[in-house]
Amino acid sequence: MTDLNTPEEALFVQEEVRKNFIKSGILIGILMLLVLGLSWMIGRFCNDISMGLMIGVVVCVIVIPLQIMTGKIMILSMSRGREPNMENLRERRAVQLLQGLSIAAGLKKTPELYIVPSQVPNAFASGMNEEEAFVGVTEGLLEMMDDQELEGVLGHEVSHIVHRDIMLNQLVVALISVILILVLIMERIGIFSALTGGSRDRENRSGGAGAVILVVLLVALIIRPVAILLSTLLQCSISRQREYAADAYAVRLCSYNEGLARALEKLGGRKRPYTRQEAESLGGQEMACMYINYPGEHLFSTHPPI
């Protein structure tokens, strides 16, 4: 076994976290530029740039806080997460391991643990900050892993909390929701322009209202898939790198690398994608980016290969 709890390993983790912090800032900046660009385009279509920008601000003010406040409820609702049964030996052991890892990581509060009623072995962490963080593990994971392996997986999830990856995910999801709403508004404006014959002012100025309407309609139809694709690619590029730092930090928390290594080997033993029933038992495809392992994502995978 190689000793990974060394000053060199600590330096590697710190450097990865620093790089991820910079990349996260770039990601948020790009998403904000997308929001600004869509708001500007809405204003252009309405012949009132200030109104378009105001629409963007209003959507952000409403959607982002709402997404953050309801995030935990939505996630637990989709995954059907429940509180652990302390009379169940494995569930009680998971709680104890999470408490120990939280102390080792210096968290102010032990994250709440929820059990997902799925036989698919998996785990995730979420929440906006340390005080609101929570961890979910499936019944299948508790049955598959021994104590050292379970500790490694929980250490990986605690690492995401320490590095504030969960906060980034919440913010990114909120911004993507804003982008999709603005795209929807733009689509409606484009369709309305096509049905009503476009702006009379444009027609008087250029005499080419038909061409303008066609351009507006094409932009309205194309912008949604482009916005979704760009947002997904940006999120994937950041999420993949964060997994390496989470693994390295988990080893430092556990002071033992074989537990996490064996756990990843077990999780990586499955090569085929999840069936529809398995995916639904985990909360659906929407939660793919949150789990430690989600086979079958391929190009748009938010995780590197196990």
mmCIF file of C-alpha atoms in Angstrom:
data_model
loop_
_atom_site.group_PDB
_atom_site.id
_atom_site.type_symbol
_atom_site.label_atom_id
_atom_site.label_comp_id
_atom_site.label_asym_id
_atom_site.label_seq_id
_atom_site.Cartn_x
_atom_site.Cartn_y
_atom_site.Cartn_z
ATOM 1 C CA MET A 1 0.000 0.000 0.000
ATOM 2 C CA THR A 2 1.324 3.461 -0.923
ATOM 3 C CA ASP A 3 1.264 6.130 1.780
ATOM 4 C CA LEU A 4 -0.786 9.007 0.379
ATOM 5 C CA ASN A 5 -1.053 10.944 3.635
ATOM 6 C CA THR A 6 2.177 12.917 2.983
ATOM 7 C CA PRO A 7 3.124 16.615 2.628
ATOM 8 C CA GLU A 8 3.385 16.068 -1.133
ATOM 9 C CA GLU A 9 -0.138 14.671 -1.221
ATOM 10 C CA ALA A 10 -1.413 17.562 0.888
ATOM 11 C CA LEU A 11 0.209 20.001 -1.550
ATOM 12 C CA PHE A 12 -1.415 18.172 -4.481
ATOM 13 C CA VAL A 13 -4.856 18.448 -2.891
ATOM 14 C CA GLN A 14 -4.384 22.150 -2.128
ATOM 15 C CA GLU A 15 -3.229 22.830 -5.695
ATOM 16 C CA GLU A 16 -6.177 20.925 -7.175
ATOM 17 C CA VAL A 17 -8.601 22.834 -4.955
ATOM 18 C CA ARG A 18 -6.998 26.143 -5.985
ATOM 19 C CA LYS A 19 -7.273 25.258 -9.672
ATOM 20 C CA ASN A 20 -10.856 24.127 -9.246
ATOM 21 C CA PHE A 21 -11.701 27.382 -7.477
ATOM 22 C CA ILE A 22 -10.372 29.379 -10.427
ATOM 23 C CA LYS A 23 -12.197 27.162 -12.931
ATOM 24 C CA SER A 24 -15.377 27.485 -10.905
ATOM 25 C CA GLY A 25 -15.128 31.267 -11.076
ATOM 26 C CA ILE A 26 -14.678 31.038 -14.841
ATOM 27 C CA LEU A 27 -17.673 28.690 -15.120
ATOM 28 C CA ILE A 28 -19.928 31.011 -13.110
ATOM 29 C CA GLY A 29 -18.674 33.972 -15.140
ATOM 30 C CA ILE A 30 -19.479 32.269 -18.457
ATOM 31 C CA LEU A 31 -22.953 31.293 -17.273
ATOM 32 C CA MET A 32 -23.563 34.864 -16.122
ATOM 33 C CA LEU A 33 -22.459 36.114 -19.553
ATOM 34 C CA LEU A 34 -24.951 33.702 -21.118
ATOM 35 C CA VAL A 35 -27.698 35.148 -18.904
ATOM 36 C CA LEU A 36 -26.648 38.682 -19.868
ATOM 37 C CA GLY A 37 -26.494 37.794 -23.574
ATOM 38 C CA LEU A 38 -29.928 36.196 -23.567
ATOM 39 C CA SER A 39 -31.395 39.175 -21.701
ATOM 40 C CA TRP A 40 -29.858 41.528 -24.272
ATOM 41 C CA MET A 41 -31.279 39.464 -27.148
ATOM 42 C CA ILE A 42 -34.735 39.527 -25.559
ATOM 43 C CA GLY A 43 -34.427 43.306 -25.340
ATOM 44 C CA ARG A 44 -33.386 43.498 -28.990
ATOM 45 C CA PHE A 45 -36.373 41.440 -30.088
ATOM 46 C CA CYS A 46 -38.642 43.721 -28.041
ATOM 47 C CA ASN A 47 -36.920 46.920 -29.302
ATOM 48 C CA ASP A 48 -36.125 47.781 -25.671
ATOM 49 C CA ILE A 49 -32.718 46.659 -24.345
ATOM 50 C CA SER A 50 -33.409 47.960 -20.827
ATOM 51 C CA MET A 51 -36.600 45.910 -20.629
ATOM 52 C CA GLY A 52 -34.730 42.771 -21.714
ATOM 53 C CA LEU A 53 -32.062 43.328 -19.061
ATOM 54 C CA MET A 54 -34.764 43.928 -16.466
ATOM 55 C CA ILE A 55 -36.427 40.640 -17.409
ATOM 56 C CA GLY A 56 -33.077 38.868 -16.870
ATOM 57 C CA VAL A 57 -32.621 40.494 -13.450
ATOM 58 C CA VAL A 58 -36.154 39.601 -12.333
ATOM 59 C CA VAL A 59 -35.753 35.959 -13.423
ATOM 60 C CA CYS A 60 -32.428 35.716 -11.534
ATOM 61 C CA VAL A 61 -33.845 37.320 -8.383
ATOM 62 C CA ILE A 62 -36.774 34.889 -8.352
ATOM 63 C CA VAL A 63 -35.248 31.629 -9.620
ATOM 64 C CA ILE A 64 -31.830 31.515 -7.895
ATOM 65 C CA PRO A 65 -33.045 31.962 -4.271
ATOM 66 C CA LEU A 66 -36.021 29.677 -4.937
ATOM 67 C CA GLN A 67 -33.748 26.979 -6.381
ATOM 68 C CA ILE A 68 -31.388 27.198 -3.425
ATOM 69 C CA MET A 69 -34.144 27.178 -0.784
ATOM 70 C CA THR A 70 -36.011 24.230 -2.300
ATOM 71 C CA GLY A 71 -32.955 22.244 -3.461
ATOM 72 C CA LYS A 72 -32.862 19.839 -0.512
ATOM 73 C CA ILE A 73 -36.600 19.183 -0.635
ATOM 74 C CA MET A 74 -36.473 18.482 -4.367
ATOM 75 C CA ILE A 75 -33.441 16.183 -4.138
ATOM 76 C CA LEU A 76 -34.853 14.144 -1.258
ATOM 77 C CA SER A 77 -38.214 14.012 -2.985
ATOM 78 C CA MET A 78 -36.712 12.689 -6.229
ATOM 79 C CA SER A 79 -34.460 10.168 -4.477
ATOM 80 C CA ARG A 80 -37.059 9.327 -1.780
ATOM 81 C CA GLY A 81 -34.346 9.710 0.846
ATOM 82 C CA ARG A 82 -35.296 8.820 4.430
ATOM 83 C CA GLU A 83 -33.640 9.194 7.819
ATOM 84 C CA PRO A 84 -31.492 6.241 8.924
ATOM 85 C CA ASN A 85 -32.923 3.555 11.151
ATOM 86 C CA MET A 86 -30.568 3.448 14.140
ATOM 87 C CA GLU A 87 -31.698 -0.094 14.924
ATOM 88 C CA ASN A 88 -30.236 -1.183 11.580
ATOM 89 C CA LEU A 89 -26.557 -2.068 12.139
ATOM 90 C CA ARG A 90 -25.301 -0.898 8.725
ATOM 91 C CA GLU A 91 -27.240 2.358 8.801
ATOM 92 C CA ARG A 92 -26.089 3.114 12.344
ATOM 93 C CA ARG A 93 -22.512 2.346 11.315
ATOM 94 C CA ALA A 94 -22.782 4.759 8.379
ATOM 95 C CA VAL A 95 -23.895 7.519 10.737
ATOM 96 C CA GLN A 96 -20.961 6.826 13.058
ATOM 97 C CA LEU A 97 -18.440 6.842 10.205
ATOM 98 C CA LEU A 98 -19.849 10.115 8.872
ATOM 99 C CA GLN A 99 -19.563 11.677 12.327
ATOM 100 C CA GLY A 100 -15.906 10.649 12.595
ATOM 101 C CA LEU A 101 -15.052 11.938 9.115
ATOM 102 C CA SER A 102 -16.787 15.247 9.830
ATOM 103 C CA ILE A 103 -14.648 15.714 12.948
ATOM 104 C CA ALA A 104 -11.490 14.835 10.994
ATOM 105 C CA ALA A 105 -12.431 17.337 8.284
ATOM 106 C CA GLY A 106 -13.118 20.079 10.830
ATOM 107 C CA LEU A 107 -16.736 20.582 9.822
ATOM 108 C CA LYS A 108 -18.803 22.700 12.208
ATOM 109 C CA LYS A 109 -21.691 20.273 11.953
ATOM 110 C CA THR A 110 -22.012 16.637 10.924
ATOM 111 C CA PRO A 111 -23.980 16.477 7.649
ATOM 112 C CA GLU A 112 -27.338 14.754 7.903
ATOM 113 C CA LEU A 113 -27.391 11.243 6.459
ATOM 114 C CA TYR A 114 -30.265 9.998 4.320
ATOM 115 C CA ILE A 115 -30.866 6.485 3.034
ATOM 116 C CA VAL A 116 -32.016 6.121 -0.578
ATOM 117 C CA PRO A 117 -34.241 3.020 -0.998
ATOM 118 C CA SER A 118 -32.382 1.653 -4.021
ATOM 119 C CA GLN A 119 -30.399 -1.546 -4.440
ATOM 120 C CA VAL A 120 -28.024 0.263 -6.820
ATOM 121 C CA PRO A 121 -24.797 1.034 -4.876
ATOM 122 C CA ASN A 122 -24.223 4.791 -4.936
ATOM 123 C CA ALA A 123 -23.828 7.940 -2.839
ATOM 124 C CA PHE A 124 -24.044 11.720 -3.165
ATOM 125 C CA ALA A 125 -23.614 14.938 -1.196
ATOM 126 C CA SER A 126 -25.568 18.172 -1.518
ATOM 127 C CA GLY A 127 -26.465 21.395 0.266
ATOM 128 C CA MET A 128 -25.545 25.059 -0.063
ATOM 129 C CA ASN A 129 -22.989 25.183 2.782
ATOM 130 C CA GLU A 130 -21.514 23.186 5.678
ATOM 131 C CA GLU A 131 -24.460 23.888 7.969
ATOM 132 C CA GLU A 132 -27.027 22.723 5.395
ATOM 133 C CA ALA A 133 -25.002 19.897 3.829
ATOM 134 C CA PHE A 134 -26.353 16.365 3.711
ATOM 135 C CA VAL A 135 -25.187 13.004 2.368
ATOM 136 C CA GLY A 136 -27.251 10.289 0.733
ATOM 137 C CA VAL A 137 -26.288 6.625 0.447
ATOM 138 C CA THR A 138 -28.280 3.832 -1.119
ATOM 139 C CA GLU A 139 -29.286 0.629 0.623
ATOM 140 C CA GLY A 140 -27.331 -1.214 -2.061
ATOM 141 C CA LEU A 141 -24.123 0.636 -1.128
ATOM 142 C CA LEU A 142 -24.509 -0.254 2.559
ATOM 143 C CA GLU A 143 -24.940 -3.917 1.643
ATOM 144 C CA MET A 144 -22.025 -4.019 -0.803
ATOM 145 C CA MET A 145 -19.313 -2.182 1.167
ATOM 146 C CA ASP A 146 -17.444 -3.207 4.283
ATOM 147 C CA ASP A 147 -16.604 -0.558 6.903
ATOM 148 C CA GLN A 148 -13.331 0.593 5.295
ATOM 149 C CA GLU A 149 -14.905 0.820 1.846
ATOM 150 C CA LEU A 150 -17.955 2.659 3.191
ATOM 151 C CA GLU A 151 -15.681 5.075 5.039
ATOM 152 C CA GLY A 152 -13.815 5.766 1.784
ATOM 153 C CA VAL A 153 -17.039 6.569 -0.082
ATOM 154 C CA LEU A 154 -18.324 8.777 2.744
ATOM 155 C CA GLY A 155 -14.916 10.488 2.875
ATOM 156 C CA HIS A 156 -15.248 11.255 -0.834
ATOM 157 C CA GLU A 157 -18.634 12.903 -0.234
ATOM 158 C CA VAL A 158 -17.371 14.832 2.799
ATOM 159 C CA SER A 159 -14.543 16.106 0.573
ATOM 160 C CA HIS A 160 -17.097 17.644 -1.779
ATOM 161 C CA ILE A 161 -18.603 19.460 1.221
ATOM 162 C CA VAL A 162 -15.209 20.721 2.458
ATOM 163 C CA HIS A 163 -14.227 21.950 -1.025
ATOM 164 C CA ARG A 164 -17.632 23.636 -1.489
ATOM 165 C CA ASP A 165 -18.332 21.590 -4.608
ATOM 166 C CA ILE A 166 -21.924 21.176 -3.446
ATOM 167 C CA MET A 167 -22.389 24.957 -3.315
ATOM 168 C CA LEU A 168 -21.056 25.285 -6.855
ATOM 169 C CA ASN A 169 -23.423 22.574 -8.099
ATOM 170 C CA GLN A 170 -26.411 24.324 -6.527
ATOM 171 C CA LEU A 171 -25.439 27.660 -8.064
ATOM 172 C CA VAL A 172 -24.742 26.153 -11.487
ATOM 173 C CA VAL A 173 -28.092 24.350 -11.516
ATOM 174 C CA ALA A 174 -29.823 27.613 -10.564
ATOM 175 C CA LEU A 175 -28.070 29.549 -13.333
ATOM 176 C CA ILE A 176 -28.877 26.862 -15.897
ATOM 177 C CA SER A 177 -32.525 27.092 -14.810
ATOM 178 C CA VAL A 178 -32.362 30.861 -15.389
ATOM 179 C CA ILE A 179 -30.858 30.301 -18.837
ATOM 180 C CA LEU A 180 -33.573 27.827 -19.824
ATOM 181 C CA ILE A 181 -36.322 30.206 -18.654
ATOM 182 C CA LEU A 182 -34.804 33.077 -20.652
ATOM 183 C CA VAL A 183 -34.515 30.788 -23.673
ATOM 184 C CA LEU A 184 -38.191 29.902 -23.284
ATOM 185 C CA ILE A 185 -39.096 33.607 -23.172
ATOM 186 C CA MET A 186 -37.023 34.192 -26.302
ATOM 187 C CA GLU A 187 -38.736 31.316 -28.106
ATOM 188 C CA ARG A 188 -42.154 32.761 -27.306
ATOM 189 C CA ILE A 189 -41.099 36.179 -28.554
ATOM 190 C CA GLY A 190 -39.757 34.638 -31.776
ATOM 191 C CA ILE A 191 -42.919 32.645 -32.392
ATOM 192 C CA PHE A 192 -45.080 35.678 -31.583
ATOM 193 C CA SER A 193 -43.079 37.789 -34.039
ATOM 194 C CA ALA A 194 -43.503 35.160 -36.743
ATOM 195 C CA LEU A 195 -47.257 34.928 -36.188
ATOM 196 C CA THR A 196 -47.876 38.680 -36.026
ATOM 197 C CA GLY A 197 -45.670 39.593 -38.972
ATOM 198 C CA GLY A 198 -42.874 41.264 -37.040
ATOM 199 C CA SER A 199 -42.341 44.821 -35.928
ATOM 200 C CA ARG A 200 -43.894 47.561 -38.033
ATOM 201 C CA ASP A 201 -40.864 49.738 -37.359
ATOM 202 C CA ARG A 202 -38.498 47.108 -38.738
ATOM 203 C CA GLU A 203 -40.644 46.761 -41.828
ATOM 204 C CA ASN A 204 -40.639 50.503 -42.434
ATOM 205 C CA ARG A 205 -36.886 50.748 -41.974
ATOM 206 C CA SER A 206 -35.712 47.863 -44.075
ATOM 207 C CA GLY A 207 -38.618 46.650 -46.103
ATOM 208 C CA GLY A 208 -37.476 43.135 -45.283
ATOM 209 C CA ALA A 209 -39.735 42.102 -42.457
ATOM 210 C CA GLY A 210 -39.956 38.552 -43.774
ATOM 211 C CA ALA A 211 -36.200 38.046 -43.514
ATOM 212 C CA VAL A 212 -36.111 39.534 -40.019
ATOM 213 C CA ILE A 213 -38.944 37.269 -38.867
ATOM 214 C CA LEU A 214 -37.161 34.243 -40.305
ATOM 215 C CA VAL A 215 -33.931 35.117 -38.479
ATOM 216 C CA VAL A 216 -35.792 35.663 -35.191
ATOM 217 C CA LEU A 217 -37.611 32.346 -35.539
ATOM 218 C CA LEU A 218 -34.409 30.441 -36.384
ATOM 219 C CA VAL A 219 -32.582 31.961 -33.413
ATOM 220 C CA ALA A 220 -35.502 31.076 -31.123
ATOM 221 C CA LEU A 221 -35.446 27.450 -32.305
ATOM 222 C CA ILE A 222 -31.656 27.035 -32.177
ATOM 223 C CA ILE A 223 -30.800 28.868 -28.955
ATOM 224 C CA ARG A 224 -32.313 26.289 -26.561
ATOM 225 C CA PRO A 225 -30.229 23.234 -27.616
ATOM 226 C CA VAL A 226 -27.115 25.414 -27.946
ATOM 227 C CA ALA A 227 -27.595 26.872 -24.452
ATOM 228 C CA ILE A 228 -28.241 23.430 -22.925
ATOM 229 C CA LEU A 229 -25.214 21.911 -24.703
ATOM 230 C CA LEU A 230 -22.868 24.723 -23.674
ATOM 231 C CA SER A 231 -24.068 24.675 -20.065
ATOM 232 C CA THR A 232 -23.674 20.890 -19.875
ATOM 233 C CA LEU A 233 -20.167 20.925 -21.350
ATOM 234 C CA LEU A 234 -19.068 23.670 -18.964
ATOM 235 C CA GLN A 235 -20.458 21.793 -15.953
ATOM 236 C CA CYS A 236 -18.851 18.523 -17.030
ATOM 237 C CA SER A 237 -15.430 20.115 -17.540
ATOM 238 C CA ILE A 238 -15.395 21.359 -13.944
ATOM 239 C CA SER A 239 -17.078 18.390 -12.237
ATOM 240 C CA ARG A 240 -14.641 15.810 -13.643
ATOM 241 C CA GLN A 241 -11.584 17.554 -12.169
ATOM 242 C CA ARG A 242 -13.228 17.906 -8.770
ATOM 243 C CA GLU A 243 -13.559 14.129 -8.465
ATOM 244 C CA TYR A 244 -9.775 13.667 -8.370
ATOM 245 C CA ALA A 245 -9.353 16.210 -5.573
ATOM 246 C CA ALA A 246 -12.228 14.585 -3.660
ATOM 247 C CA ASP A 247 -10.573 11.159 -3.908
ATOM 248 C CA ALA A 248 -7.209 12.485 -2.730
ATOM 249 C CA TYR A 249 -8.711 14.387 0.194
ATOM 250 C CA ALA A 250 -10.809 11.356 1.174
ATOM 251 C CA VAL A 251 -7.632 9.299 1.513
ATOM 252 C CA ARG A 252 -6.189 11.953 3.827
ATOM 253 C CA LEU A 253 -9.342 11.907 5.956
ATOM 254 C CA CYS A 254 -9.325 8.111 6.240
ATOM 255 C CA SER A 255 -5.517 7.835 6.523
ATOM 256 C CA TYR A 256 -5.897 4.703 4.415
ATOM 257 C CA ASN A 257 -6.207 4.409 0.661
ATOM 258 C CA GLU A 258 -7.210 0.767 0.217
ATOM 259 C CA GLY A 259 -10.759 1.306 1.474
ATOM 260 C CA LEU A 260 -11.613 3.882 -1.188
ATOM 261 C CA ALA A 261 -9.651 1.964 -3.821
ATOM 262 C CA ARG A 262 -11.626 -1.224 -3.189
ATOM 263 C CA ALA A 263 -14.883 0.722 -3.108
ATOM 264 C CA LEU A 264 -14.135 2.298 -6.494
ATOM 265 C CA GLU A 265 -13.206 -1.100 -7.902
ATOM 266 C CA LYS A 266 -16.571 -2.482 -6.799
ATOM 267 C CA LEU A 267 -18.454 0.501 -8.194
ATOM 268 C CA GLY A 268 -16.459 0.363 -11.424
ATOM 269 C CA GLY A 269 -17.129 -3.330 -11.902
ATOM 270 C CA ARG A 270 -20.412 -2.459 -13.570
ATOM 271 C CA LYS A 271 -19.859 -1.637 -17.253
ATOM 272 C CA ARG A 272 -23.380 -1.367 -18.643
ATOM 273 C CA PRO A 273 -25.515 1.762 -18.199
ATOM 274 C CA TYR A 274 -28.280 1.830 -15.632
ATOM 275 C CA THR A 275 -31.626 0.516 -16.747
ATOM 276 C CA ARG A 276 -34.582 2.887 -16.653
ATOM 277 C CA GLN A 277 -35.822 1.301 -13.430
ATOM 278 C CA GLU A 278 -32.391 1.597 -11.773
ATOM 279 C CA ALA A 279 -32.029 5.240 -12.801
ATOM 280 C CA GLU A 280 -35.492 6.030 -11.473
ATOM 281 C CA SER A 281 -34.667 4.344 -8.158
ATOM 282 C CA LEU A 282 -31.788 6.829 -7.794
ATOM 283 C CA GLY A 283 -34.014 9.808 -8.529
ATOM 284 C CA GLY A 284 -33.790 9.957 -12.304
ATOM 285 C CA GLN A 285 -31.267 11.134 -14.888
ATOM 286 C CA GLU A 286 -31.429 14.661 -13.446
ATOM 287 C CA MET A 287 -29.390 13.498 -10.441
ATOM 288 C CA ALA A 288 -26.643 11.810 -12.482
ATOM 289 C CA CYS A 289 -24.093 14.570 -11.829
ATOM 290 C CA MET A 290 -24.483 14.232 -8.047
ATOM 291 C CA TYR A 291 -23.672 10.541 -7.586
ATOM 292 C CA ILE A 292 -20.158 9.182 -7.091
ATOM 293 C CA ASN A 293 -20.667 6.836 -10.042
ATOM 294 C CA TYR A 294 -23.151 6.904 -12.913
ATOM 295 C CA PRO A 295 -22.225 4.525 -15.745
ATOM 296 C CA GLY A 296 -23.480 5.272 -19.221
ATOM 297 C CA GLU A 297 -23.014 9.057 -19.365
ATOM 298 C CA HIS A 298 -20.211 8.807 -21.982
ATOM 299 C CA LEU A 299 -19.464 12.172 -23.683
ATOM 300 C CA PHE A 300 -21.441 14.265 -21.208
ATOM 301 C CA SER A 301 -20.269 12.417 -18.133
ATOM 302 C CA THR A 302 -19.695 14.642 -15.120
ATOM 303 C CA HIS A 303 -17.308 12.045 -13.651
ATOM 304 C CA PRO A 304 -14.058 10.545 -14.945
ATOM 305 C CA PRO A 305 -13.960 6.749 -15.458
ATOM 306 C CA ILE A 306 -13.766 4.895 -12.159
#
